[in-house]
mmCIF file of N, CA and C in Angstrom:
data_model
loop_
_atom_site.group_PDB
_atom_site.id
_atom_site.type_symbol
_atom_site.label_atom_id
_atom_site.label_comp_id
_atom_site.label_asym_id
_atom_site.label_seq_id
_atom_site.Cartn_x
_atom_site.Cartn_y
_atom_site.Cartn_z
ATOM 1 N N MET R 32 0.870 -1.113 -0.070
ATOM 2 C CA MET R 32 -0.072 0.057 -0.056
ATOM 3 C C MET R 32 0.840 1.250 -0.076
ATOM 4 N N ILE R 33 0.639 2.172 -0.862
ATOM 5 C CA ILE R 33 1.391 3.391 -0.947
ATOM 6 C C ILE R 33 0.775 4.539 0.114
ATOM 7 N N GLN R 34 1.611 4.965 0.908
ATOM 8 C CA GLN R 34 1.384 6.069 1.868
ATOM 9 C C GLN R 34 1.753 7.427 1.255
ATOM 10 N N SER R 35 1.010 8.432 1.493
ATOM 11 C CA SER R 35 1.196 9.708 1.099
ATOM 12 C C SER R 35 2.372 10.231 2.181
ATOM 13 N N PRO R 36 3.327 11.043 1.743
ATOM 14 C CA PRO R 36 4.242 11.799 2.702
ATOM 15 C C PRO R 36 3.723 12.672 3.789
ATOM 16 N N HIS R 37 2.386 13.093 3.247
ATOM 17 C CA HIS R 37 1.847 14.149 4.433
ATOM 18 C C HIS R 37 0.952 13.419 5.455
ATOM 19 N N PHE R 38 0.699 12.320 5.165
ATOM 20 C CA PHE R 38 -0.171 11.446 6.220
ATOM 21 C C PHE R 38 0.655 10.330 6.707
ATOM 22 N N PRO R 39 1.060 10.093 8.130
ATOM 23 C CA PRO R 39 1.863 9.227 8.616
ATOM 24 C C PRO R 39 0.824 7.752 8.485
ATOM 25 N N SER R 40 1.651 6.771 8.137
ATOM 26 C CA SER R 40 1.027 5.283 8.289
ATOM 27 C C SER R 40 0.853 4.974 9.644
ATOM 28 N N PRO R 41 -0.206 4.127 9.956
ATOM 29 C CA PRO R 41 -0.584 3.619 11.223
ATOM 30 C C PRO R 41 0.550 3.114 12.041
ATOM 31 N N ALA R 42 1.548 2.514 11.398
ATOM 32 C CA ALA R 42 2.822 1.859 12.003
ATOM 33 C C ALA R 42 3.507 3.353 12.761
ATOM 34 N N THR R 43 3.685 4.140 11.914
ATOM 35 C CA THR R 43 4.510 5.291 12.346
ATOM 36 C C THR R 43 3.608 6.440 13.235
ATOM 37 N N ALA R 44 2.426 6.161 13.550
ATOM 38 C CA ALA R 44 1.688 7.200 14.066
ATOM 39 C C ALA R 44 2.042 7.456 15.589
ATOM 40 N N THR R 45 2.547 6.477 16.257
ATOM 41 C CA THR R 45 3.199 6.610 17.712
ATOM 42 C C THR R 45 4.561 6.947 17.772
ATOM 43 N N SER R 46 5.237 6.759 16.587
ATOM 44 C CA SER R 46 6.689 7.087 16.660
ATOM 45 C C SER R 46 6.951 8.736 16.506
ATOM 46 N N PRO R 47 8.182 9.012 16.909
ATOM 47 C CA PRO R 47 8.422 10.679 16.819
ATOM 48 C C PRO R 47 8.041 11.232 15.667
ATOM 49 N N GLN R 48 7.414 12.118 15.507
ATOM 50 C CA GLN R 48 7.113 12.875 14.055
ATOM 51 C C GLN R 48 8.110 13.951 13.650
ATOM 52 N N HIS R 49 8.444 14.198 12.423
ATOM 53 C CA HIS R 49 9.401 15.177 12.156
ATOM 54 C C HIS R 49 8.795 16.396 11.822
ATOM 55 N N ASP R 50 8.928 17.625 12.371
ATOM 56 C CA ASP R 50 8.281 18.741 12.139
ATOM 57 C C ASP R 50 9.059 19.451 11.077
ATOM 58 N N THR R 51 8.517 19.807 9.838
ATOM 59 C CA THR R 51 9.093 20.139 8.720
ATOM 60 C C THR R 51 9.412 21.640 8.923
ATOM 61 N N LEU R 52 8.532 22.337 9.806
ATOM 62 C CA LEU R 52 8.604 23.934 9.846
ATOM 63 C C LEU R 52 9.788 24.286 10.691
ATOM 64 N N THR R 53 10.001 23.586 11.778
ATOM 65 C CA THR R 53 11.135 23.942 12.689
ATOM 66 C C THR R 53 12.273 22.893 12.585
ATOM 67 N N ASN R 54 12.120 22.002 11.814
ATOM 68 C CA ASN R 54 13.200 21.023 11.549
ATOM 69 C C ASN R 54 13.722 20.453 12.894
ATOM 70 N N HIS R 55 12.717 20.055 13.712
ATOM 71 C CA HIS R 55 12.787 19.325 15.016
ATOM 72 C C HIS R 55 12.063 18.305 15.121
ATOM 73 N N THR R 56 12.438 17.213 15.720
ATOM 74 C CA THR R 56 11.826 15.781 16.064
ATOM 75 C C THR R 56 10.684 16.258 17.204
ATOM 76 N N VAL R 57 9.510 16.005 17.020
ATOM 77 C CA VAL R 57 8.529 16.204 17.953
ATOM 78 C C VAL R 57 8.085 14.885 18.587
ATOM 79 N N THR R 58 8.155 14.908 20.009
ATOM 80 C CA THR R 58 7.676 13.520 20.549
ATOM 81 C C THR R 58 6.565 14.031 21.575
ATOM 82 N N LEU R 59 5.780 13.113 22.213
ATOM 83 C CA LEU R 59 4.819 13.349 23.004
ATOM 84 C C LEU R 59 5.159 13.733 24.451
ATOM 85 N N ASP R 60 6.535 13.201 24.826
ATOM 86 C CA ASP R 60 6.940 13.753 26.017
ATOM 87 C C ASP R 60 7.896 15.011 26.087
ATOM 88 N N SER R 61 8.026 15.689 25.002
ATOM 89 C CA SER R 61 8.950 16.654 24.953
ATOM 90 C C SER R 61 8.293 17.824 25.671
ATOM 91 N N THR R 62 9.239 18.536 26.364
ATOM 92 C CA THR R 62 8.631 19.847 27.179
ATOM 93 C C THR R 62 8.406 21.050 26.004
ATOM 94 N N PRO R 63 7.235 21.679 26.188
ATOM 95 C CA PRO R 63 7.106 22.631 25.321
ATOM 96 C C PRO R 63 8.008 23.976 25.663
ATOM 97 N N ARG R 64 8.367 24.576 24.585
ATOM 98 C CA ARG R 64 9.189 25.737 24.736
ATOM 99 C C ARG R 64 8.855 26.889 25.656
ATOM 100 N N SER R 65 7.523 27.188 25.712
ATOM 101 C CA SER R 65 6.951 28.236 26.615
ATOM 102 C C SER R 65 7.018 27.759 27.956
ATOM 103 N N LEU R 66 7.104 26.424 28.403
ATOM 104 C CA LEU R 66 7.068 26.130 29.801
ATOM 105 C C LEU R 66 8.542 26.021 30.271
ATOM 106 N N ASP R 67 9.464 25.709 29.280
ATOM 107 C CA ASP R 67 10.795 25.484 29.522
ATOM 108 C C ASP R 67 11.600 26.909 29.874
ATOM 109 N N THR R 68 11.358 27.617 30.896
ATOM 110 C CA THR R 68 12.098 29.044 30.947
ATOM 111 C C THR R 68 13.248 28.751 31.987
ATOM 112 N N ARG R 69 13.798 27.670 32.369
ATOM 113 C CA ARG R 69 14.809 27.713 33.277
ATOM 114 C C ARG R 69 16.065 28.572 32.914
ATOM 115 N N PRO R 70 16.765 28.371 31.676
ATOM 116 C CA PRO R 70 17.714 29.295 31.556
ATOM 117 C C PRO R 70 17.531 30.850 31.459
ATOM 118 N N ARG R 71 16.220 31.086 30.985
ATOM 119 C CA ARG R 71 15.900 32.623 31.018
ATOM 120 C C ARG R 71 15.859 33.022 32.340
ATOM 121 N N VAL R 72 15.228 32.355 33.293
ATOM 122 C CA VAL R 72 15.118 32.729 34.624
ATOM 123 C C VAL R 72 16.386 32.815 35.483
ATOM 124 N N LYS R 73 17.338 31.957 35.137
ATOM 125 C CA LYS R 73 18.498 31.980 35.489
ATOM 126 C C LYS R 73 19.137 33.277 35.141
ATOM 127 N N LEU R 74 19.203 33.556 33.949
ATOM 128 C CA LEU R 74 19.806 34.725 33.170
ATOM 129 C C LEU R 74 19.240 35.804 33.957
ATOM 130 N N CYS R 75 17.666 36.004 34.085
ATOM 131 C CA CYS R 75 17.212 37.274 34.654
ATOM 132 C C CYS R 75 17.683 37.424 36.141
ATOM 133 N N PHE R 76 17.599 36.373 36.838
ATOM 134 C CA PHE R 76 18.310 36.177 38.079
ATOM 135 C C PHE R 76 19.659 36.857 38.119
ATOM 136 N N SER R 77 20.356 36.453 37.351
ATOM 137 C CA SER R 77 21.804 36.808 37.378
ATOM 138 C C SER R 77 21.784 38.395 37.083
ATOM 139 N N LEU R 78 21.122 38.845 36.034
ATOM 140 C CA LEU R 78 20.911 40.171 35.680
ATOM 141 C C LEU R 78 20.639 41.081 36.765
ATOM 142 N N GLU R 79 19.484 40.471 37.690
ATOM 143 C CA GLU R 79 18.887 41.478 38.602
ATOM 144 C C GLU R 79 19.907 41.400 39.782
ATOM 145 N N VAL R 80 20.858 40.420 39.913
ATOM 146 C CA VAL R 80 21.684 40.467 41.129
ATOM 147 C C VAL R 80 22.832 41.496 40.690
ATOM 148 N N VAL R 81 23.234 41.547 39.424
ATOM 149 C CA VAL R 81 24.219 42.357 38.828
ATOM 150 C C VAL R 81 23.669 43.824 39.172
ATOM 151 N N VAL R 82 22.496 44.011 38.525
ATOM 152 C CA VAL R 82 21.615 45.458 38.605
ATOM 153 C C VAL R 82 21.717 45.813 40.277
ATOM 154 N N VAL R 83 21.369 45.085 41.169
ATOM 155 C CA VAL R 83 21.290 45.457 42.488
ATOM 156 C C VAL R 83 22.751 45.646 43.189
ATOM 157 N N VAL R 84 23.752 44.882 42.585
ATOM 158 C CA VAL R 84 24.919 45.110 43.240
ATOM 159 C C VAL R 84 25.615 46.298 42.676
ATOM 160 N N VAL R 85 25.159 46.756 41.452
ATOM 161 C CA VAL R 85 25.853 48.106 40.806
ATOM 162 C C VAL R 85 25.149 49.130 41.387
ATOM 163 N N VAL R 86 23.617 48.968 41.723
ATOM 164 C CA VAL R 86 23.096 50.177 42.450
ATOM 165 C C VAL R 86 23.663 50.476 43.798
ATOM 166 N N VAL R 87 23.719 49.257 44.670
ATOM 167 C CA VAL R 87 24.321 49.345 45.875
ATOM 168 C C VAL R 87 25.812 50.068 46.085
ATOM 169 N N VAL R 88 26.666 49.646 44.909
ATOM 170 C CA VAL R 88 27.809 50.132 44.790
ATOM 171 C C VAL R 88 27.771 51.456 44.656
ATOM 172 N N VAL R 89 27.071 52.061 43.889
ATOM 173 C CA VAL R 89 26.939 53.428 43.253
ATOM 174 C C VAL R 89 26.366 54.273 44.453
ATOM 175 N N VAL R 90 25.319 53.907 45.253
ATOM 176 C CA VAL R 90 24.781 54.463 46.253
ATOM 177 C C VAL R 90 25.951 54.613 47.462
ATOM 178 N N VAL R 91 26.563 53.534 47.744
ATOM 179 C CA VAL R 91 27.579 53.687 48.726
ATOM 180 C C VAL R 91 28.712 54.510 48.508
ATOM 181 N N VAL R 92 29.038 54.726 46.972
ATOM 182 C CA VAL R 92 30.253 55.530 46.706
ATOM 183 C C VAL R 92 29.548 57.006 46.898
ATOM 184 N N VAL R 93 28.447 57.169 46.304
ATOM 185 C CA VAL R 93 27.961 58.680 46.610
ATOM 186 C C VAL R 93 27.853 58.932 48.180
ATOM 187 N N VAL R 94 27.401 58.196 49.012
ATOM 188 C CA VAL R 94 27.386 58.436 50.399
ATOM 189 C C VAL R 94 28.725 58.874 50.882
ATOM 190 N N VAL R 95 29.686 57.984 50.635
ATOM 191 C CA VAL R 95 31.136 58.322 51.054
ATOM 192 C C VAL R 95 31.624 59.572 50.496
ATOM 193 N N VAL R 96 31.328 59.951 49.317
ATOM 194 C CA VAL R 96 31.834 61.146 48.721
ATOM 195 C C VAL R 96 31.185 62.322 49.359
ATOM 196 N N VAL R 97 29.698 62.314 49.646
ATOM 197 C CA VAL R 97 29.057 63.395 50.383
ATOM 198 C C VAL R 97 29.536 63.451 51.783
ATOM 199 N N VAL R 98 29.868 62.495 52.464
ATOM 200 C CA VAL R 98 30.436 62.381 53.801
ATOM 201 C C VAL R 98 31.781 63.133 53.832
ATOM 202 N N VAL R 99 32.677 62.741 52.889
ATOM 203 C CA VAL R 99 33.890 63.258 52.787
ATOM 204 C C VAL R 99 33.866 64.706 52.780
ATOM 205 N N VAL R 100 33.155 65.450 51.590
ATOM 206 C CA VAL R 100 33.088 66.669 51.241
ATOM 207 C C VAL R 100 32.351 67.350 52.633
ATOM 208 N N VAL R 101 31.398 66.903 53.288
ATOM 209 C CA VAL R 101 30.955 67.534 54.359
ATOM 210 C C VAL R 101 32.077 67.580 55.519
ATOM 211 N N VAL R 102 32.731 66.634 55.580
ATOM 212 C CA VAL R 102 33.856 66.632 56.677
ATOM 213 C C VAL R 102 34.876 67.674 56.316
ATOM 214 N N VAL R 103 35.391 67.743 55.014
ATOM 215 C CA VAL R 103 36.278 68.759 54.616
ATOM 216 C C VAL R 103 35.658 70.232 54.823
ATOM 217 N N VAL R 104 34.627 70.317 54.324
ATOM 218 C CA VAL R 104 33.992 71.663 54.562
ATOM 219 C C VAL R 104 33.962 72.119 55.882
ATOM 220 N N VAL R 105 33.624 71.135 56.870
ATOM 221 C CA VAL R 105 33.448 71.482 58.330
ATOM 222 C C VAL R 105 34.870 71.785 58.893
ATOM 223 N N VAL R 106 35.848 71.023 58.505
ATOM 224 C CA VAL R 106 37.208 71.229 58.868
ATOM 225 C C VAL R 106 37.791 72.700 58.251
ATOM 226 N N VAL R 107 37.732 72.879 57.021
ATOM 227 C CA VAL R 107 37.975 74.164 56.686
ATOM 228 C C VAL R 107 37.244 75.331 57.263
ATOM 229 N N VAL R 108 35.906 75.323 57.664
ATOM 230 C CA VAL R 108 35.312 76.257 58.367
ATOM 231 C C VAL R 108 35.822 76.538 59.696
ATOM 232 N N VAL R 109 36.251 75.378 60.302
ATOM 233 C CA VAL R 109 36.697 75.678 61.677
ATOM 234 C C VAL R 109 38.123 76.179 61.692
ATOM 235 N N VAL R 110 38.888 75.788 60.678
ATOM 236 C CA VAL R 110 40.278 76.295 60.591
ATOM 237 C C VAL R 110 40.218 77.763 60.396
ATOM 238 N N VAL R 111 39.468 78.032 59.502
ATOM 239 C CA VAL R 111 39.089 79.609 59.013
ATOM 240 C C VAL R 111 38.606 80.472 60.320
ATOM 241 N N VAL R 112 37.645 80.040 60.942
ATOM 242 C CA VAL R 112 37.322 80.566 62.148
ATOM 243 C C VAL R 112 38.257 80.637 63.409
ATOM 244 N N VAL R 113 38.998 79.735 63.527
ATOM 245 C CA VAL R 113 40.059 79.645 64.508
ATOM 246 C C VAL R 113 41.134 80.760 64.065
ATOM 247 N N ILE R 114 41.456 80.755 62.683
ATOM 248 C CA ILE R 114 42.576 81.563 62.186
ATOM 249 C C ILE R 114 41.889 83.018 62.524
ATOM 250 N N VAL R 115 40.682 83.523 62.156
ATOM 251 C CA VAL R 115 40.279 84.646 62.339
ATOM 252 C C VAL R 115 40.053 85.194 63.779
ATOM 253 N N PHE R 116 39.770 84.365 64.640
ATOM 254 C CA PHE R 116 39.836 84.668 66.215
ATOM 255 C C PHE R 116 40.827 84.844 66.754
ATOM 256 N N VAL R 117 41.943 83.917 66.296
ATOM 257 C CA VAL R 117 43.232 83.913 66.963
ATOM 258 C C VAL R 117 44.179 85.312 66.336
ATOM 259 N N LEU R 118 43.826 85.722 65.150
ATOM 260 C CA LEU R 118 44.705 86.687 64.547
ATOM 261 C C LEU R 118 43.623 87.865 64.750
#
């Protein structure tokens, strides 16, 4: 009996089918691509960690710079006041 290439024969109906659009073999127990998001979730988690670390480092650097500037300004003001009152 001649089978059309578009319709599987009953013998191959339960075997893995070849998807001609995506060129992948499709089986019944394969995980759909929409549900298999483990690598993307891991990448997003890593990206979020990097963003949080960068933001924390930037905030700490800004706070340290502000504290140093305030301390320098206070020291300069105190020195100027002492010099003015002493002289």
